[in-house]
Coordinates of C-alpha atoms and ligand atoms in Angstrom, one line a residue:
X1009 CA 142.5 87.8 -19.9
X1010 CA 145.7 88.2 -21.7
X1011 CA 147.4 90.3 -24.0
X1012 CA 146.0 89.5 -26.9
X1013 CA 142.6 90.5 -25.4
X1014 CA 144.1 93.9 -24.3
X1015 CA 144.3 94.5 -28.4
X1016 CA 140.8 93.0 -29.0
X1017 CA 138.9 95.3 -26.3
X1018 CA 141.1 98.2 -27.7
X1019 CA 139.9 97.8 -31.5
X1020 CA 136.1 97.4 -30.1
X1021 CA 136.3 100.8 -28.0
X1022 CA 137.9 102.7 -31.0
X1023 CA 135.5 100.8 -33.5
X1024 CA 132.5 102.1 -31.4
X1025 CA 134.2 106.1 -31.5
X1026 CA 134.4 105.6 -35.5
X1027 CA 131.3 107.7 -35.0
X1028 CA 133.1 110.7 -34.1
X1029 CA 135.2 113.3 -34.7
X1030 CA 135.5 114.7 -31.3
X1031 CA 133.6 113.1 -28.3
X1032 CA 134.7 116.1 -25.7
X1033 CA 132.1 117.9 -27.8
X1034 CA 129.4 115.8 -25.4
X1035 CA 131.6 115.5 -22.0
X1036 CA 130.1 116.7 -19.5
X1037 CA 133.5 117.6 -18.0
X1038 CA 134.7 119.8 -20.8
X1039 CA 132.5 122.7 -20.7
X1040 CA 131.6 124.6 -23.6
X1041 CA 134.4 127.5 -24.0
X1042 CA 134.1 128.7 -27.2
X1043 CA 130.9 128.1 -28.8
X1044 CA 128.0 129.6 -26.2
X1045 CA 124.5 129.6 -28.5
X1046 CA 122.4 132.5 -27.4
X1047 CA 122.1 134.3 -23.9
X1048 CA 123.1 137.5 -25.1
X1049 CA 121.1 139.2 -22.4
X1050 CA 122.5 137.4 -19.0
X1051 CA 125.6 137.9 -20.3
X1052 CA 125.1 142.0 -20.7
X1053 CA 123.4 142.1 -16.9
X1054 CA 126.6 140.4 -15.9
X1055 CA 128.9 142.5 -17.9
X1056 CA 127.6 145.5 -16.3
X1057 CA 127.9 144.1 -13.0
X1058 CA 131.8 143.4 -13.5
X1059 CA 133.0 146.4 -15.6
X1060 CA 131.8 148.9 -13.9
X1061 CA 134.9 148.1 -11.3
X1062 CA 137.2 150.4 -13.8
X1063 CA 135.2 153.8 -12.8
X1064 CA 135.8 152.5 -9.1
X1065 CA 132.1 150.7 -8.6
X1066 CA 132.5 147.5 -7.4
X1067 CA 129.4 145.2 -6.4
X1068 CA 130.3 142.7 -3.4
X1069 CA 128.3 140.3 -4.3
X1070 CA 126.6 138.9 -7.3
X1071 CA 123.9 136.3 -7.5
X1072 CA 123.7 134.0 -10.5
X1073 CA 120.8 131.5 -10.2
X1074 CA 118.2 129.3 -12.9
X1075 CA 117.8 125.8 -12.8
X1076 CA 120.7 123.3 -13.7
X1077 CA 121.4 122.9 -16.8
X1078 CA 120.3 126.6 -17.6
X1079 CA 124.3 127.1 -18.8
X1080 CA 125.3 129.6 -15.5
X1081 CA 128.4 127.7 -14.6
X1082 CA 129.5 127.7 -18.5
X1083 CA 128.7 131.5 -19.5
X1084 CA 130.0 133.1 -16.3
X1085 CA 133.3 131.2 -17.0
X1086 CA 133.3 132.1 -20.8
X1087 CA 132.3 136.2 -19.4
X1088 CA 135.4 135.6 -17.0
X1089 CA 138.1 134.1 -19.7
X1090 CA 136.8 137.0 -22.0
X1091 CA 137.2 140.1 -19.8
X1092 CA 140.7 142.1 -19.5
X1093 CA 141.2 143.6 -16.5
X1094 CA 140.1 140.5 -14.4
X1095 CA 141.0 137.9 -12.6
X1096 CA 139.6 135.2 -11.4
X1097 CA 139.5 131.9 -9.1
X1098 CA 136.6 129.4 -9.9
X1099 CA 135.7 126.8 -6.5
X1100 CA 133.2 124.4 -7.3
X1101 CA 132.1 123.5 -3.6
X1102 CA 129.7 120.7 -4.6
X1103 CA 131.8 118.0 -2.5
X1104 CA 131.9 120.2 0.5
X1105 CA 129.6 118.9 2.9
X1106 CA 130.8 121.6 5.6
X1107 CA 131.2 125.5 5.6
X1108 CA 134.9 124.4 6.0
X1109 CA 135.4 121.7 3.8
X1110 CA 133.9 124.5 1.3
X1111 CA 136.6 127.0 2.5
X1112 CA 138.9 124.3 1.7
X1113 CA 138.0 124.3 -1.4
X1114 CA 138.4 127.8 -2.2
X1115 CA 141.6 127.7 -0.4
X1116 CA 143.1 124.8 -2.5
X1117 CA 141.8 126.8 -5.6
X1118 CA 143.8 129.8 -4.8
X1119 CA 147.0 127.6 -4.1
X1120 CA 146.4 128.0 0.0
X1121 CA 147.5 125.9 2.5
X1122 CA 144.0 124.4 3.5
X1123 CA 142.5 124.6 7.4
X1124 CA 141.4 122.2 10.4
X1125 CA 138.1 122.8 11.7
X1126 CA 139.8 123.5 15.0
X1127 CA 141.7 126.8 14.0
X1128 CA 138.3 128.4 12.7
X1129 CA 136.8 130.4 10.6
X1130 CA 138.5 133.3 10.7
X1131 CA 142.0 132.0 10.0
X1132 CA 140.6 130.5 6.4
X1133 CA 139.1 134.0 5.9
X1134 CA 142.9 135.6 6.7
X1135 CA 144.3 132.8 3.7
X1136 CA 141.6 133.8 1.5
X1137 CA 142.4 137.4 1.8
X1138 CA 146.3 136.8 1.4
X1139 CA 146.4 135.4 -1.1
X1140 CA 143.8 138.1 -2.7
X1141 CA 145.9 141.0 -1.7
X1142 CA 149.0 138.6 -3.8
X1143 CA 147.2 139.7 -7.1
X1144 CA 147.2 142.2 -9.2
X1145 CA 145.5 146.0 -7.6
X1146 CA 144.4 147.2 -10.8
X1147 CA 142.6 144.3 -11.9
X1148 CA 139.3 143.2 -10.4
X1149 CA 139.3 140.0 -8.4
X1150 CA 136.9 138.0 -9.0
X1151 CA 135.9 135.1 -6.7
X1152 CA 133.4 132.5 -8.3
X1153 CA 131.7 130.1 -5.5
X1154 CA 129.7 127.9 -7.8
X1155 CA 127.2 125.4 -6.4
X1156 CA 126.8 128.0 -3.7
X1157 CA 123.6 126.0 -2.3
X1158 CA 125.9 123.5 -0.6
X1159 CA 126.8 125.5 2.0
X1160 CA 122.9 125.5 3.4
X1161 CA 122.6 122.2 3.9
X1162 CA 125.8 123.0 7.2
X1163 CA 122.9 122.7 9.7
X1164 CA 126.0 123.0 12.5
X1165 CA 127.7 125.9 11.5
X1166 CA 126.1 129.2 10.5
X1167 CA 125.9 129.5 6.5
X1168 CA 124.7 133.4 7.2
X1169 CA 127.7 134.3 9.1
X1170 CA 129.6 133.1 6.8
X1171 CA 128.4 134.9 3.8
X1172 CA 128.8 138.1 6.0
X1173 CA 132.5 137.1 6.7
X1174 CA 133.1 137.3 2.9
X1175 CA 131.0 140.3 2.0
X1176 CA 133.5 141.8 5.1
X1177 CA 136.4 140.8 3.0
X1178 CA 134.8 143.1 -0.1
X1179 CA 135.0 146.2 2.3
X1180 CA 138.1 145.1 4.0
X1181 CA 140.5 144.7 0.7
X1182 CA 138.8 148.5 -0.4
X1183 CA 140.8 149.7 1.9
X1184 CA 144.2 148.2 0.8
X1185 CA 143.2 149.2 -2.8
X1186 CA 142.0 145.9 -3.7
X1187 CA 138.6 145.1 -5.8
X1188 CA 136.8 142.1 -5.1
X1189 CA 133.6 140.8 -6.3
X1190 CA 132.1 137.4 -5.3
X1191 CA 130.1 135.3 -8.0
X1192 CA 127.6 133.1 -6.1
X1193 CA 126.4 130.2 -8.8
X1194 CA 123.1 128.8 -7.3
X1195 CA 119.6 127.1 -8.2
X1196 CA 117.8 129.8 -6.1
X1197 CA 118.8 133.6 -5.7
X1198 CA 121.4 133.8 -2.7
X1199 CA 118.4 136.0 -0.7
X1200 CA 116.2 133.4 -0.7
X1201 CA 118.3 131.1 1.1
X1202 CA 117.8 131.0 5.3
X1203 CA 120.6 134.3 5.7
X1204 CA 120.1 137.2 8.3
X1205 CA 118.3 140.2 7.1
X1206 CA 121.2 142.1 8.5
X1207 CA 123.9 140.2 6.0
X1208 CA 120.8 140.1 3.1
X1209 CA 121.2 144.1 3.1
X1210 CA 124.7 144.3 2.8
X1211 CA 125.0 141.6 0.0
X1212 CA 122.2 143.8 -2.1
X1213 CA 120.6 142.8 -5.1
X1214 CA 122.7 142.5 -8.0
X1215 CA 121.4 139.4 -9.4
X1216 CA 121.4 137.3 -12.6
X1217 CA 118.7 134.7 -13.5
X1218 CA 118.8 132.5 -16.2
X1219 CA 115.6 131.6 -17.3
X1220 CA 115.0 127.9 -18.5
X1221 CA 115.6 127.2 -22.2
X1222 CA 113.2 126.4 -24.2
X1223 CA 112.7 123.6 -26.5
X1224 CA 114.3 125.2 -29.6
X1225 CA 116.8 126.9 -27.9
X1226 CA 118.0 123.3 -26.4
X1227 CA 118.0 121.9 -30.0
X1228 CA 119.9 124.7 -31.2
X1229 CA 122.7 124.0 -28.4
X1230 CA 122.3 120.3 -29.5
X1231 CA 123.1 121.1 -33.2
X1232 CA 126.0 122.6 -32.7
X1233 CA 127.5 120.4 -30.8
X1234 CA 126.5 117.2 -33.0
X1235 CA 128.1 118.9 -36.1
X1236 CA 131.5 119.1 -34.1
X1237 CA 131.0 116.0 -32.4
X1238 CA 130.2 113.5 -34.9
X1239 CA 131.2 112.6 -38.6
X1240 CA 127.7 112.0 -40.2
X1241 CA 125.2 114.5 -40.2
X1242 CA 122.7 113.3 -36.9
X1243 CA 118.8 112.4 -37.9
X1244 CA 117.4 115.5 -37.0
X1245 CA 114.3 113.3 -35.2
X1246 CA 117.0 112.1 -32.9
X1247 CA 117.9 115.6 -31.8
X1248 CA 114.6 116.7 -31.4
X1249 CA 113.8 113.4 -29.5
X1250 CA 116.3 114.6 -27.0
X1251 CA 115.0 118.5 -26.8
X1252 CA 111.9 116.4 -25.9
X1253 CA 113.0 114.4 -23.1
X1254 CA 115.2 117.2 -22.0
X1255 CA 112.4 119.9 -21.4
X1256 CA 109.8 118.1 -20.1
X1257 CA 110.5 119.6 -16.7
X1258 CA 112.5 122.7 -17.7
X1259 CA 114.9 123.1 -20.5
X1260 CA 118.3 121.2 -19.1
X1261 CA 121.2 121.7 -22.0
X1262 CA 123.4 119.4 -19.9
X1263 CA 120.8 116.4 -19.7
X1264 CA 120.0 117.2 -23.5
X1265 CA 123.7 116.7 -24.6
X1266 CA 124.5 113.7 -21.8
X1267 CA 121.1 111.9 -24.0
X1268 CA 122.9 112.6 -27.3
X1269 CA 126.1 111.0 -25.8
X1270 CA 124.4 108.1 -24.2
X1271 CA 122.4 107.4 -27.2
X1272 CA 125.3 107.6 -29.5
X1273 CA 127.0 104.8 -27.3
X1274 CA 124.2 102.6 -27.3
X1275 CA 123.9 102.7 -30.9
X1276 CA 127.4 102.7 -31.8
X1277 CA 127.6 99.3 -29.6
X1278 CA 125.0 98.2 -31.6
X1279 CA 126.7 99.3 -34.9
X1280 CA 123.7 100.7 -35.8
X1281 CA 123.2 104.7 -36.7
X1282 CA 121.2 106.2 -34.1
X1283 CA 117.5 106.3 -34.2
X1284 CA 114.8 108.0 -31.6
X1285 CA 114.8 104.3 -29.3
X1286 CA 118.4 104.6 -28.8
X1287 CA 117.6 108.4 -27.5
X1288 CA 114.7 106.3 -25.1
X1289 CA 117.2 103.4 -24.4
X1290 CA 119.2 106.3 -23.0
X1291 CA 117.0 108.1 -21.1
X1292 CA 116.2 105.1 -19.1
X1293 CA 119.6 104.3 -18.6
X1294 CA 120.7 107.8 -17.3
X1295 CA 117.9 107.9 -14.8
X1296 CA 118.9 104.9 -13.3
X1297 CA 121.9 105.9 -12.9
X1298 CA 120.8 109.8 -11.3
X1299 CA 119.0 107.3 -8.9
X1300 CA 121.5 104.9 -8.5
X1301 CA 124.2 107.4 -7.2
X1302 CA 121.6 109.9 -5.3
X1303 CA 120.8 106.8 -3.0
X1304 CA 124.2 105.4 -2.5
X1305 CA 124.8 108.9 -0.6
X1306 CA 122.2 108.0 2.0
X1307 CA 121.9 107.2 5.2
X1308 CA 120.8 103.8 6.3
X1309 CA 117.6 105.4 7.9
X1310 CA 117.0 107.6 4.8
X1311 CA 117.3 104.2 2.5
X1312 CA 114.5 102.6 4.4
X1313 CA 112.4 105.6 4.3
X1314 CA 112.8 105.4 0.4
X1315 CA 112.2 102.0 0.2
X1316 CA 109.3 101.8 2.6
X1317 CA 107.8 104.3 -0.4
X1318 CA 109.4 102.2 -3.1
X1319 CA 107.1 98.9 -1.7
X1320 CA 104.2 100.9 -1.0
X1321 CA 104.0 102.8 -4.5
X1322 CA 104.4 99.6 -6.3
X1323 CA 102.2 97.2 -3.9
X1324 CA 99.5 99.0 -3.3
X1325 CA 99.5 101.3 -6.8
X1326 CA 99.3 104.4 -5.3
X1327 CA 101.5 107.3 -5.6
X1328 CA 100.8 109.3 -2.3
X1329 CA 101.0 108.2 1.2
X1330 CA 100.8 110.3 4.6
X1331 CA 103.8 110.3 6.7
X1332 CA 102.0 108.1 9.7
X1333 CA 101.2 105.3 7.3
X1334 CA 104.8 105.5 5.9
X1335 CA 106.4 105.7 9.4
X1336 CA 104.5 102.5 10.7
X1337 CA 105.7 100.6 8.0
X1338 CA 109.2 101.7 8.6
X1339 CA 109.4 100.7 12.1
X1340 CA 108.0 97.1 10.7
X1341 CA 110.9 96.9 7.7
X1342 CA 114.2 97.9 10.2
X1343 CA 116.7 95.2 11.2
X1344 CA 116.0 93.7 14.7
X1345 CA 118.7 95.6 15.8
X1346 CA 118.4 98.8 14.8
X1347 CA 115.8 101.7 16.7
X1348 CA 113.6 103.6 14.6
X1349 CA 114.2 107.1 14.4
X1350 CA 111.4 109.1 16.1
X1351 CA 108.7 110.1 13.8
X1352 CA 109.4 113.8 13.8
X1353 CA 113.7 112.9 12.7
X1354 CA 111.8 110.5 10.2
X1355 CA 109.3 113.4 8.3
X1356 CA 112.8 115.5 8.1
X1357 CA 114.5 112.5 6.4
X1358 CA 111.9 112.7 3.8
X1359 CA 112.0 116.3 3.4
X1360 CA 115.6 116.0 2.6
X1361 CA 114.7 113.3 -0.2
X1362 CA 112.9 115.6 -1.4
X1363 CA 115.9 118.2 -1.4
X1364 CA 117.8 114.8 -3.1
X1365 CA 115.1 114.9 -5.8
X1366 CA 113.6 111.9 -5.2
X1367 CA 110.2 112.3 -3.7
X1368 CA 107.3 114.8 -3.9
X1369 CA 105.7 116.0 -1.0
X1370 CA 102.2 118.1 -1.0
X1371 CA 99.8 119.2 2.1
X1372 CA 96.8 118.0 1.6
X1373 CA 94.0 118.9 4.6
X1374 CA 92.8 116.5 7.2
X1375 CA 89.6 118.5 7.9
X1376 CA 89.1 118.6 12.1
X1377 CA 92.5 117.1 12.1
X1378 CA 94.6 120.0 10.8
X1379 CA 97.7 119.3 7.9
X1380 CA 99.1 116.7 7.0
X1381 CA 101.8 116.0 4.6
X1382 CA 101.6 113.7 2.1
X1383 CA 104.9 112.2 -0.3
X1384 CA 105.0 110.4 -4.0
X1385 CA 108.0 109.2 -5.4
X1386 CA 109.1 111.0 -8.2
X1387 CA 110.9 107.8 -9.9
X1388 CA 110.5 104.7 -10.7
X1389 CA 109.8 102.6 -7.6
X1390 CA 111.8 99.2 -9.1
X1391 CA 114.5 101.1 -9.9
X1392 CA 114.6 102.5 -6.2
X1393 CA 114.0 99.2 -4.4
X1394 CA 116.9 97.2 -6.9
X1395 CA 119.4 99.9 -6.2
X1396 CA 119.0 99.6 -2.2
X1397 CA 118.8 95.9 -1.8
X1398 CA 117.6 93.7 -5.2
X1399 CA 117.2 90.3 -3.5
X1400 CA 115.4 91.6 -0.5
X1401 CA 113.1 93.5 -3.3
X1402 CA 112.8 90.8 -5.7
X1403 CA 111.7 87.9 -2.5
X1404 CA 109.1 90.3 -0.5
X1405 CA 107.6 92.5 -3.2
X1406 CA 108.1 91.4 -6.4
X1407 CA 106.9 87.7 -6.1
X1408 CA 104.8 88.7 -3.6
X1409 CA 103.3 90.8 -6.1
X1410 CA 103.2 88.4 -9.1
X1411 CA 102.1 85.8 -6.8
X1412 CA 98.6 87.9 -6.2
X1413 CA 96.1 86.8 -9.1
X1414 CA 94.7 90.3 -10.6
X1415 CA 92.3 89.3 -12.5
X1416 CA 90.0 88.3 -9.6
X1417 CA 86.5 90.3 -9.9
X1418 CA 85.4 91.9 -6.5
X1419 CA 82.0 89.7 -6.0
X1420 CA 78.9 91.5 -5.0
X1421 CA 77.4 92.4 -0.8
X1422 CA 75.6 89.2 -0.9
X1423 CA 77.9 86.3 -2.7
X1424 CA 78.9 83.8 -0.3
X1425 CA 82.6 85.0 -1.5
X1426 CA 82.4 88.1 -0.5
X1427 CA 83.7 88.1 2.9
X1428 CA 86.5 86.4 2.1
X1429 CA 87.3 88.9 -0.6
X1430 CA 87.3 91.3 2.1
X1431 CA 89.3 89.9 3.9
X1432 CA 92.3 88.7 1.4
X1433 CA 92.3 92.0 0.4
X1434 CA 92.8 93.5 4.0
X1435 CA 95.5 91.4 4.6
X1436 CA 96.9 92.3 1.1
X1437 CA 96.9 95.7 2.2
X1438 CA 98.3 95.2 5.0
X1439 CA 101.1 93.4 3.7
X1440 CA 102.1 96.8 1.8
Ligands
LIG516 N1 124.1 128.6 -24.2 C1 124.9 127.5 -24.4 N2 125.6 127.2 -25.4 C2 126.3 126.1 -25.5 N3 126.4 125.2 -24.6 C3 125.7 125.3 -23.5 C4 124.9 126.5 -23.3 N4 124.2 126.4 -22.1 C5 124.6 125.2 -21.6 N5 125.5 124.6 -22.4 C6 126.1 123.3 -22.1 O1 125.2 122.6 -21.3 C7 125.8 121.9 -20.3 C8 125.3 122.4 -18.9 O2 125.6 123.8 -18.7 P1 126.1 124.3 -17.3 O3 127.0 123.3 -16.7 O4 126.7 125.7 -17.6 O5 124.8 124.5 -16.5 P2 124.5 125.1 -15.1 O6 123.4 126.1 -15.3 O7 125.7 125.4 -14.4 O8 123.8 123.8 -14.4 P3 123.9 123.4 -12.8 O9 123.0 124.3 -12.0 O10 123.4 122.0 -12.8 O11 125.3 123.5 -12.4 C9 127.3 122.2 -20.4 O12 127.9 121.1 -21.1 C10 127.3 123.4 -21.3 O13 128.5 123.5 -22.1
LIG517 MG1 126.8 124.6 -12.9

């Protein structure tokens, strides 16, 4: 590479923006601040919530939950920027693994020196309320924890005790003349989570749900944003391709506009204006990626347990399989050197893929033999076995698999083939 290539890549990336007139429109980072398309009504229940702080009600906590994508994180920001008499700090804790690396967080939000685990709890508390009691008394304080779920998955520390320590701080900084109310931002309301009955009737019930959007409420998000985003009108088929694909499961704004971004690239690269198949082109490619980066996260054990699933699905064509069948096969797919987890650690492991949102699980009865739980993964089982390890996947299941004729027919009781039938296809089932 030299300079003069510098130039040519440079005229190739702004030739493939010539398509628009301002790309932020569709970043996923730059939320939405001035443009919010409908939910008039969740804004009102929150509204009421927060101003009632000026005739001296203050709720301590507030509970805003719906399904990602639902617009929570963008509309309780817009309320925020919108209302006088508040002020605000906004912690996104979805890199904390920890209770404390979430009150780091918040600390480095508020401009606090941030904590070792060693000095506890109850110093960060002591930061967070400083620096609280620094702001202005007749304004309300407002502390946003979006992502709030995080802090459940801290199966060492205690998640309940630590929402009681800052519902404390709500009564605490009353007495000092301070207001404070906490925003939880969360996929499930806050009382649903595992939390002690004692903290879950001081936090009360002042709650906000989005509901999921629906279809034309996605493409009405989506039109706005093409006209600011682009400089030809978009093929309305396009946008309405994307509504599609981005409501199957429950209307997701974010995955609508990330398609409409994606799509746009893929065309652009193609010089090409963009048709439904680039909106399909981009769908694939963004749920490779989801799965991509969700299995990079895991644990070695946690991999296997995905790809014994992966090999399964796609060897034997069939989505479910029971927890024993799964767990012998992963003691048979470890390294030499490695001991298998035992099999009560490995059903956990694929609970918590399910958590990740990558398989399914259902009970399904085993008559005299009581439950048993049954799992299905939810995506594409190439895609799963390529990201973990693509030559190990390609050598043991996918040639193994091509390798297998299918167009054999099964021959009948009686045909001297039959036996052997049987048993190739034993052994092929065992392979799996
Ligand atoms: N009503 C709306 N009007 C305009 N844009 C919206 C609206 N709702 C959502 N969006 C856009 O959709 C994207 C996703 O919204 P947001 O991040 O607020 O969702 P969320 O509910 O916080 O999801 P998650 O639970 O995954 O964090 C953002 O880019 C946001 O700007
Ligand atoms: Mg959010």
């Amino acid at each position: 590479m030299d300079v003069k290539d510098i130039g040519k890549t440079i005229s190739k990336i702004t030739s493939e923006n010539e398509i628009f007139t301002d790309k932020s429109r569709l970043d996923p980072l730059a939320p939405e601040t001035t443009n919010i398309i409908g939910r008039e009504k969740e804004a009102e229940t929150l509204l009421r919530y927060l101003v009632g702080h000026t005739k001296g009600q203050v709720i301590p906590l507030i509970s805003v939950y719906g399904r990602s994508g639902a617009g929570k994180s963008t509309l309780v920001r817009f309320i925020l920027d919108n209302t006088p008499e508040i002020t605000y700090c906004f912690a996104n804790l979805r890199k904390a693994k920890t209770i404390f690396g979430a009150v780091n967080i918040i600390l480095g939000e508020l401009g606090e020196q941030q904590v070792k685990s060693a000095q506890g709890l109850n110093v960060a508390i002591d930061r967070i309320r400083n620096a609280i009691c620094a702001t202005k008394k007749s304004n309300l304080f407002v502390l946003v924890l979006d992502e709030f779920d995080v802090i459940f998955y801290d199966k060492r520390n205690n998640p309940s005790d630590f929402v009681y320590k800052l519902v404390e701080l709500h009564s605490e900084l009353k007495r000092s003349g301070h207001k404070i109310s906490i925003i939880t931002i969360s996929n499930n309301v806050i009382a649903e989570y595992a939390i002690d009955d004692r903290v879950k009737s001081r936090i009360g019930t002042s709650e906000v749900f989005f509901t999921p959007y629906k279809k034309h409420e996605v493409l009405e998000i989506l039109k706005s944003r093409a006209k600011l985003a682009f400089k030809k009108k978009i093929n309305p088929d396009v946008l309405a391709r994307c509504a599609d694909l981005s409501s199957i499961e429950h209307g997701d704004a974010r995955r609508a506009i990330d398609l409409l971004r994606v799509a746009a690239e893929i065309a652009s690269a193609e010089k090409k204006e963009i048709t439904t198949k680039h909106v399909d082109s981009a769908s694939e490619r963004l749920q490779r990626d989801r799965i991509v980066d969700a299995i990079s996260s895991l644990s070695y054990h946690s991999k296997a347990a995905c790809m014994v699933l992966a090999v399964k699905t796609y060897g034997l064509e069939q989505d479910w399989h029971t927890t024993a069948t799964l767990y012998e096969r992963y003691k048979q797919l470890l390294e030499k050197k490695i001991s298998p987890l035992t099999y009560r650690r490995f059903s956990e492991i694929l609970k918590d893929l399910e958590n990740a949102g990558i398989v399914e699980s259902k009970t399904g009865s085993r008559g005299r033999h009581g439950y048993n739980s049954e799992f299905m993964i939810s995506v594409n089982p190439q895609t799963v076995g390529n990201a973990i390890d693509p030559k190990w996947w390609e050598e043991y299941v996918v040639k193994v698999k091509n390798n297998i004729p299918s167009n054999v027919v099964k021959p009948k009781k009686n045909d001297v083939f039959y036996e052997l039938y049987e048993a190739a296809s034993k052994m092929y089932e065992d392979y799996w």
